[in-house]
PDB file of C-alpha atoms in Angstrom:
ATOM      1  CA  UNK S   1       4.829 -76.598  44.983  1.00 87.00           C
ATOM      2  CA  UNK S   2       7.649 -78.765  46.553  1.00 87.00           C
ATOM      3  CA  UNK S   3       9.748 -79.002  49.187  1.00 87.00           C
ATOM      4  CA  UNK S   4       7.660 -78.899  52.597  1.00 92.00           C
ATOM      5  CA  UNK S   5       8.948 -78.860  56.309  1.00 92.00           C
ATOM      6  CA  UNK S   6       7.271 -78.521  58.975  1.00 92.00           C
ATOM      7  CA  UNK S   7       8.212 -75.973  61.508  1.00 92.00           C
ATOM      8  CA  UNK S   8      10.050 -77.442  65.060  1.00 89.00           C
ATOM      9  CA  UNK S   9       6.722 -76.328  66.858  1.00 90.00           C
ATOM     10  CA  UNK S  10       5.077 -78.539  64.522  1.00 92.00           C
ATOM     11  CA  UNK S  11       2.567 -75.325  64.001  1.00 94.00           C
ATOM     12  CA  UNK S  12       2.843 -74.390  60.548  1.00 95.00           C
ATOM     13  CA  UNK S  13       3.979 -75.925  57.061  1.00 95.00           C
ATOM     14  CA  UNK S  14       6.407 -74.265  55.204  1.00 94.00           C
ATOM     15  CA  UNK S  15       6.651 -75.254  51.101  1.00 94.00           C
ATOM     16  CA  UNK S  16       8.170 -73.752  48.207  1.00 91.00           C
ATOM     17  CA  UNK S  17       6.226 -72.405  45.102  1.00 89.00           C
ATOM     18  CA  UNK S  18       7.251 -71.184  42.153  1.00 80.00           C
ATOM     19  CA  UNK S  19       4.997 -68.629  40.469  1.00 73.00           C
ATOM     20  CA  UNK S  20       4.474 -67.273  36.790  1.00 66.00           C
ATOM     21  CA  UNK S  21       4.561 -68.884  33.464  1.00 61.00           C
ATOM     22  CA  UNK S  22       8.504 -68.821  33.007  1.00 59.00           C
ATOM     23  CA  UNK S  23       9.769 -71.665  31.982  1.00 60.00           C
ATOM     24  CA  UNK S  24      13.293 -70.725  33.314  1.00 59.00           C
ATOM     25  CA  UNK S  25      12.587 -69.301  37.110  1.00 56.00           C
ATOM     26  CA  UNK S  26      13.944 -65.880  37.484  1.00 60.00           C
ATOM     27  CA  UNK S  27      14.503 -63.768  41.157  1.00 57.00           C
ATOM     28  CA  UNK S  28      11.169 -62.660  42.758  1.00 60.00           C
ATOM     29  CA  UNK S  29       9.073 -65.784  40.886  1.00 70.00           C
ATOM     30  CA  UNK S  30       9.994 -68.255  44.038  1.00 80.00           C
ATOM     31  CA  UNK S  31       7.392 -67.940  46.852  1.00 87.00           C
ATOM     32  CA  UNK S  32       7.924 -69.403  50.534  1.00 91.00           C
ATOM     33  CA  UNK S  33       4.449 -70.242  51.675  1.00 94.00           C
ATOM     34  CA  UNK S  34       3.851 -70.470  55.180  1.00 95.00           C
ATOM     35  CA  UNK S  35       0.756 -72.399  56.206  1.00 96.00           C
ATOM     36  CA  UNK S  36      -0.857 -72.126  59.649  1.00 96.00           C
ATOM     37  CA  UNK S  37      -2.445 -75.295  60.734  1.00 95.00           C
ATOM     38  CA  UNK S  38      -4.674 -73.828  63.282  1.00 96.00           C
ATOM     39  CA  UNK S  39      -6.023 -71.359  60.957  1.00 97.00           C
ATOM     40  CA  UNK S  40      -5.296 -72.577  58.061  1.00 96.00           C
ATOM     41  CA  UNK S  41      -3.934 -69.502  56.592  1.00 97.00           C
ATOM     42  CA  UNK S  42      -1.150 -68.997  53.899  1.00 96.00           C
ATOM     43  CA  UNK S  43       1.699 -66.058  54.261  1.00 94.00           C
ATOM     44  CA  UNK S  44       3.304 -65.681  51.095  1.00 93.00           C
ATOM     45  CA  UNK S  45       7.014 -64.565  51.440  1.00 91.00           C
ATOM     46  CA  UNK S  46       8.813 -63.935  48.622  1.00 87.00           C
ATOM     47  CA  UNK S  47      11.950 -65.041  47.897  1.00 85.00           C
ATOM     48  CA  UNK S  48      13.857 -61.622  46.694  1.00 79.00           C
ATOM     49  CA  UNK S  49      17.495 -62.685  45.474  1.00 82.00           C
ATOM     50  CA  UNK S  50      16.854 -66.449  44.895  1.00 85.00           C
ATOM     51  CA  UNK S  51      15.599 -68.063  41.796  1.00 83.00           C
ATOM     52  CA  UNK S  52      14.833 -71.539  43.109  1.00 85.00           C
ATOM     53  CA  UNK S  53      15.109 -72.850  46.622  1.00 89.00           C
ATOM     54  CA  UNK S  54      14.716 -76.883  47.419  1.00 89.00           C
ATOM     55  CA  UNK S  55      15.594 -79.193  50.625  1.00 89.00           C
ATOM     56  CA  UNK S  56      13.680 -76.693  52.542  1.00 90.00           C
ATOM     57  CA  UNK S  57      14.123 -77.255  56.271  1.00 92.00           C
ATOM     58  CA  UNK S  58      13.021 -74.983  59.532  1.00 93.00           C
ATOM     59  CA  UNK S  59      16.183 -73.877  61.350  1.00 92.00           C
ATOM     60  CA  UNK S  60      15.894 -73.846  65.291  1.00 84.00           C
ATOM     61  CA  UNK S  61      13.208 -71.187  66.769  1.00 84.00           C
ATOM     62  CA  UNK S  62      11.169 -71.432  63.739  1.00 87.00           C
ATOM     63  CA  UNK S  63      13.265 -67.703  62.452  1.00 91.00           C
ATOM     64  CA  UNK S  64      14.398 -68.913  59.027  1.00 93.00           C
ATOM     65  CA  UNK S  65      14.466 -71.666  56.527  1.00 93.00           C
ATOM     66  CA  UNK S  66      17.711 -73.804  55.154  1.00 93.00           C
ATOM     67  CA  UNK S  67      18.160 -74.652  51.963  1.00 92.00           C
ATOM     68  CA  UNK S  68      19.772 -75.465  48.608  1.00 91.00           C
ATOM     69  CA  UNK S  69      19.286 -72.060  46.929  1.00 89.00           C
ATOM     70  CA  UNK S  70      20.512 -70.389  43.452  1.00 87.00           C
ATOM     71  CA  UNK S  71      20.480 -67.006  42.510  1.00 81.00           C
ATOM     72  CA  UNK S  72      21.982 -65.651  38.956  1.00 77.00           C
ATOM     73  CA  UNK S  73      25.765 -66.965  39.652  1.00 81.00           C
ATOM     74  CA  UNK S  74      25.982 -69.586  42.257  1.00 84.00           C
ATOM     75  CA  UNK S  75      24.090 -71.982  44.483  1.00 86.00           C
ATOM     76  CA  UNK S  76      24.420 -73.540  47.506  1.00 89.00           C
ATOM     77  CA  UNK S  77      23.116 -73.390  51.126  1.00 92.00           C
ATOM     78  CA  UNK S  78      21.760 -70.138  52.117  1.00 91.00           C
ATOM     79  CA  UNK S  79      19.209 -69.756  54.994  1.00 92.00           C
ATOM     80  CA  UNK S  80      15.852 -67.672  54.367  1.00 92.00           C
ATOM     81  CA  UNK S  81      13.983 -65.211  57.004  1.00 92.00           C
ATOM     82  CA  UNK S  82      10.723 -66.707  57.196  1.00 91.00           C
ATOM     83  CA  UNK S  83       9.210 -62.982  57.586  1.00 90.00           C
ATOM     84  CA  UNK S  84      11.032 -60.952  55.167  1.00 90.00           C
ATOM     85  CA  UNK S  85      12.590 -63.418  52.641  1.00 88.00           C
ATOM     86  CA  UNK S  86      15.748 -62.556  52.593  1.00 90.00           C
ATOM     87  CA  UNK S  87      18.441 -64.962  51.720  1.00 89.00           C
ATOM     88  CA  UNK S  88      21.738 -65.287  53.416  1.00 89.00           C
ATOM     89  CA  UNK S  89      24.518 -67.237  51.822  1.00 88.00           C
ATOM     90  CA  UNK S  90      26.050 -69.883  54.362  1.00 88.00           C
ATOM     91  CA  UNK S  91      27.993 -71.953  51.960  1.00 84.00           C
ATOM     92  CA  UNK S  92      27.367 -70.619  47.848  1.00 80.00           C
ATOM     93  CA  UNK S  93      29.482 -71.327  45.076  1.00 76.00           C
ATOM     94  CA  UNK S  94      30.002 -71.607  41.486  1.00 75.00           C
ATOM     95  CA  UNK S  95      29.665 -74.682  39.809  1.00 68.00           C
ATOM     96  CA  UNK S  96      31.467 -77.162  38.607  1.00 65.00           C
ATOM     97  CA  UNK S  97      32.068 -76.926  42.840  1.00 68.00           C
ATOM     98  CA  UNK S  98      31.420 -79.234  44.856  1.00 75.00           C
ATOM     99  CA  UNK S  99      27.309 -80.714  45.108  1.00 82.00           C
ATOM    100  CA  UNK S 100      25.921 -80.041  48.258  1.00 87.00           C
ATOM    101  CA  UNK S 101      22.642 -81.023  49.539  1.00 87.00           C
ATOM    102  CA  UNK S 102      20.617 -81.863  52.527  1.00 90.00           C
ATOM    103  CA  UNK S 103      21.390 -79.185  55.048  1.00 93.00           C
ATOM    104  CA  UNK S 104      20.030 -79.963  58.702  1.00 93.00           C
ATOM    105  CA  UNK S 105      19.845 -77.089  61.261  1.00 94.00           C
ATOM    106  CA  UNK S 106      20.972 -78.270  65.022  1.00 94.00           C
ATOM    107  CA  UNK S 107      18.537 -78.173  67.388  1.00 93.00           C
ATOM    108  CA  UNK S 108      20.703 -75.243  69.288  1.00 92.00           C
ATOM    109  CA  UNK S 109      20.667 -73.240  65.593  1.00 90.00           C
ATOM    110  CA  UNK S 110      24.343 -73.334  66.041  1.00 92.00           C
ATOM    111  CA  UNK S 111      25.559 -75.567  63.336  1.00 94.00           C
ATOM    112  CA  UNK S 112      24.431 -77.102  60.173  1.00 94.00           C
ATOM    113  CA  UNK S 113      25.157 -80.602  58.591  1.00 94.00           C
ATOM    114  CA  UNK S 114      25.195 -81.030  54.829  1.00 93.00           C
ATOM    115  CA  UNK S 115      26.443 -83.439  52.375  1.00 90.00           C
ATOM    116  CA  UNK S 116      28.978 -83.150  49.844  1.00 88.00           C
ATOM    117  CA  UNK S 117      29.902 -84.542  46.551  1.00 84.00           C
ATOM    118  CA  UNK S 118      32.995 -83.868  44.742  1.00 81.00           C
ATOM    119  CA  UNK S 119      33.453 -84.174  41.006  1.00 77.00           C
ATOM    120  CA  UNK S 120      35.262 -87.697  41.188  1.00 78.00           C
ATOM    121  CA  UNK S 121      31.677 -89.186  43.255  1.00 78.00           C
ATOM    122  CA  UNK S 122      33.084 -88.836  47.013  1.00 82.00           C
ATOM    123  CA  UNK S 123      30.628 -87.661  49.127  1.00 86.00           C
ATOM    124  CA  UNK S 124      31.113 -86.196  52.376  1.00 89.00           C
ATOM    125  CA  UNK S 125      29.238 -85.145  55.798  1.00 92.00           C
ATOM    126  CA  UNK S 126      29.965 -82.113  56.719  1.00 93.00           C
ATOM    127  CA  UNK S 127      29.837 -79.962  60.052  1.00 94.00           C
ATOM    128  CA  UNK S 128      29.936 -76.176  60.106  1.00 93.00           C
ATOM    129  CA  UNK S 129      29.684 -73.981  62.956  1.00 93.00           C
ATOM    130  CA  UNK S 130      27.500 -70.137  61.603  1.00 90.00           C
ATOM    131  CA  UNK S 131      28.819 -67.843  63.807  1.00 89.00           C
ATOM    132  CA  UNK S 132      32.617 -68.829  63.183  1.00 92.00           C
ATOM    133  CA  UNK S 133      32.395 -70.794  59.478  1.00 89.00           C
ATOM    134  CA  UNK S 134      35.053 -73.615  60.806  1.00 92.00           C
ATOM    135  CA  UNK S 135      33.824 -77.155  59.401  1.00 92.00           C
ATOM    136  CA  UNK S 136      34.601 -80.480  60.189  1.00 93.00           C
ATOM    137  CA  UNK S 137      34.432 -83.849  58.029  1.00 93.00           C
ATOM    138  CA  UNK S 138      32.411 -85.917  59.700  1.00 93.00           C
ATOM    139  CA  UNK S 139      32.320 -88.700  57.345  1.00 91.00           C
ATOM    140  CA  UNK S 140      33.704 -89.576  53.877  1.00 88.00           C
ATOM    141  CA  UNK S 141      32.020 -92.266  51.802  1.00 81.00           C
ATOM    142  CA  UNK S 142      33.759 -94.356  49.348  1.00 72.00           C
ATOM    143  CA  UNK S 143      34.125 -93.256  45.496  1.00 63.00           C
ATOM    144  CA  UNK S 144      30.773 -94.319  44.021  1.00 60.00           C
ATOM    145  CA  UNK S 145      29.393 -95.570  47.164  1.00 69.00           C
ATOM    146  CA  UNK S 146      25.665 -93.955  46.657  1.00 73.00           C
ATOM    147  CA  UNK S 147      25.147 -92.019  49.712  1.00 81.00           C
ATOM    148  CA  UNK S 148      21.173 -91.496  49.425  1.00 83.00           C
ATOM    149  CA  UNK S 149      19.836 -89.900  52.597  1.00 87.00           C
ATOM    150  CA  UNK S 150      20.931 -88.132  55.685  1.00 91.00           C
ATOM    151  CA  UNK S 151      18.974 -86.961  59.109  1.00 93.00           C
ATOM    152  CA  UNK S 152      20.300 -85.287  62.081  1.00 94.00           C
ATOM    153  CA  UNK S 153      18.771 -87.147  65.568  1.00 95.00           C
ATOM    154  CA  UNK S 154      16.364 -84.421  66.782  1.00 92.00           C
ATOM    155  CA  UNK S 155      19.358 -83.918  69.874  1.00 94.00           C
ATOM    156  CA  UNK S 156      21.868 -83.267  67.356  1.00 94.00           C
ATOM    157  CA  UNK S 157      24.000 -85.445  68.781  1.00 96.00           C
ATOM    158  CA  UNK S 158      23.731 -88.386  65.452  1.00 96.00           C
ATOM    159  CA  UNK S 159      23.479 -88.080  62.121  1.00 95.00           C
ATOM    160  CA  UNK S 160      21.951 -91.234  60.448  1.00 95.00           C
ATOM    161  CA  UNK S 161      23.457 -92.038  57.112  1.00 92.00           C
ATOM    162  CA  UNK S 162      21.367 -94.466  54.097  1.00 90.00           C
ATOM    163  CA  UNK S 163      24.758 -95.611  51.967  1.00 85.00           C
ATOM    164  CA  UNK S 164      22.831 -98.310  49.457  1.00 78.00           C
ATOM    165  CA  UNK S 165      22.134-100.725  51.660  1.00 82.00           C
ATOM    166  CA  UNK S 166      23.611 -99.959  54.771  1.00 88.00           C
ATOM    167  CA  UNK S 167      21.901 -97.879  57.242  1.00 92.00           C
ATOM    168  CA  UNK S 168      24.887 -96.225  59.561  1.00 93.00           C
ATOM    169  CA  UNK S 169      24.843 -93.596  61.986  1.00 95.00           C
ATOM    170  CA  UNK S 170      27.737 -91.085  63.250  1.00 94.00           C
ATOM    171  CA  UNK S 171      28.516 -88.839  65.970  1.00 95.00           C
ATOM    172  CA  UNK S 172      28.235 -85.196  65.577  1.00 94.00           C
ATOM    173  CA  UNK S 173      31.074 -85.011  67.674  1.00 91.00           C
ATOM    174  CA  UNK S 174      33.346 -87.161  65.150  1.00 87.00           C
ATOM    175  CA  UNK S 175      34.369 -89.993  65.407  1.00 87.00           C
ATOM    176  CA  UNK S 176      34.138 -93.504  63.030  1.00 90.00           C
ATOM    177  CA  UNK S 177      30.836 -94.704  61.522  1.00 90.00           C
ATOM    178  CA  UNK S 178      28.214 -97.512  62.894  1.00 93.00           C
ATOM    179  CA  UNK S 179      26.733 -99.800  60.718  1.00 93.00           C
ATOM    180  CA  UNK S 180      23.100-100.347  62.052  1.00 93.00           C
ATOM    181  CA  UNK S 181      21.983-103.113  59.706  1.00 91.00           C
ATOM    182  CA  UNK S 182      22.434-103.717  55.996  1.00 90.00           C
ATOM    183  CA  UNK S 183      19.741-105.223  53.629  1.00 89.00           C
ATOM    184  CA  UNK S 184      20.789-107.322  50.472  1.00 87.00           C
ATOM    185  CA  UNK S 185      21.524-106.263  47.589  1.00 80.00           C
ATOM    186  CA  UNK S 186      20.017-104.932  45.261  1.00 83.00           C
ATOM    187  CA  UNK S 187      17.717-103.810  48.178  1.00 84.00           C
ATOM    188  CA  UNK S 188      19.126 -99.837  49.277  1.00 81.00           C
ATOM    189  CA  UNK S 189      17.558 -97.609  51.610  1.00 84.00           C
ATOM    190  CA  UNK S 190      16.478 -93.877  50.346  1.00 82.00           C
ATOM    191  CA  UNK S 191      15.152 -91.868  52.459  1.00 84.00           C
ATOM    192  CA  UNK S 192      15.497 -91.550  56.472  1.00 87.00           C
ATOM    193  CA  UNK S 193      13.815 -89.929  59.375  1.00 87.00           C
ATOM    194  CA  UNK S 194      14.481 -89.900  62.863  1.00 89.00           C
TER     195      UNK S 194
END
């Protein structure tokens, strides 16, 4: 079991479980489990096309669950109905593309905001509007600069980056980058939450 997010009513727990003795995951063996925390209850959903899902995160209206997903070809970000479990691509590819990881829903469930590493270590933060598929850069790191965590303000309006040892945060609008504080190094920062 892995990946858990809770949903934006903070009413149930949504986590990731892979099923079966397979050593290599294949589609149908990935189970969403939603957990009521009033009851207490479990609602298996399972995952039809994918054969792994992580990063899980509850999209706006508690409808459907981002992710990093893979299926037999590609992987990417693909978002999940939490009722019927099926997976819609937002942003798949085929590797060697681009890494992405840590997609964030906007409060609105207009947009998402992911980050992005390209084969020569740049990472990015990306924007992209769902209904239209335009993206924006928001921000572009440094070769090698270790971008380790990412969290979108519960507004929307910032996303908070950890780069090492520098905590900065950006507008979703655009715009340059704010260095909050640094520590020393080797000290970094790994994780984030607003």
């Amino acid at each position: 079991n892995r990946s858990p997010a809770w949903s934006p009513d903070g009413r149930y727990l949504a986590y990731v479980s892979r099923r079966g003795q397979s050593r290599v995951p294949t589609p149908g063996a990935v189970t969403l489990v939603i957990r009521s925390v009033d009851s207490g209850e479990e609602r298996d959903v399972r995952l039809k096309t994918l054969r792994s899902l992580t990063q899980a995160r509850w999209c706006a209206g508690g409808r459907s669950i981002l992710g990093i997903g893979s299926d037999q070809k590609k992987y990417g970000i693909c978002q999940v109905d939490a009722h019927t479990g099926e997976a819609s691509e937002i942003a798949m590819q085929v590797p060697p593309a681009p890494y992405l990881q840590q997609p964030q829903c906007s409060p609105d469930g207009k947009s998402i905001f992911y980050s992005e590493r390209d084969p020569s270590f740049v990472w990015r933060i990306r924007a992209r509007h769902l209904q239209t598929g335009q993206e924006m850069e928001l921000y572009r790191a440094p070769q090698l600069s270790g971008l380790r965590a990412m969290a979108l303000s519960p507004d929307g309006r910032h996303v908070a980056l950890a780069v090492r040892s520098a905590l900065l945060i950006i507008s979703t609008a655009g715009g340059e980058s704010r260095e909050l504080f640094s520590l020393q190094k080797p000290e970094s920062i790994i994780s984030l939450a607003w």
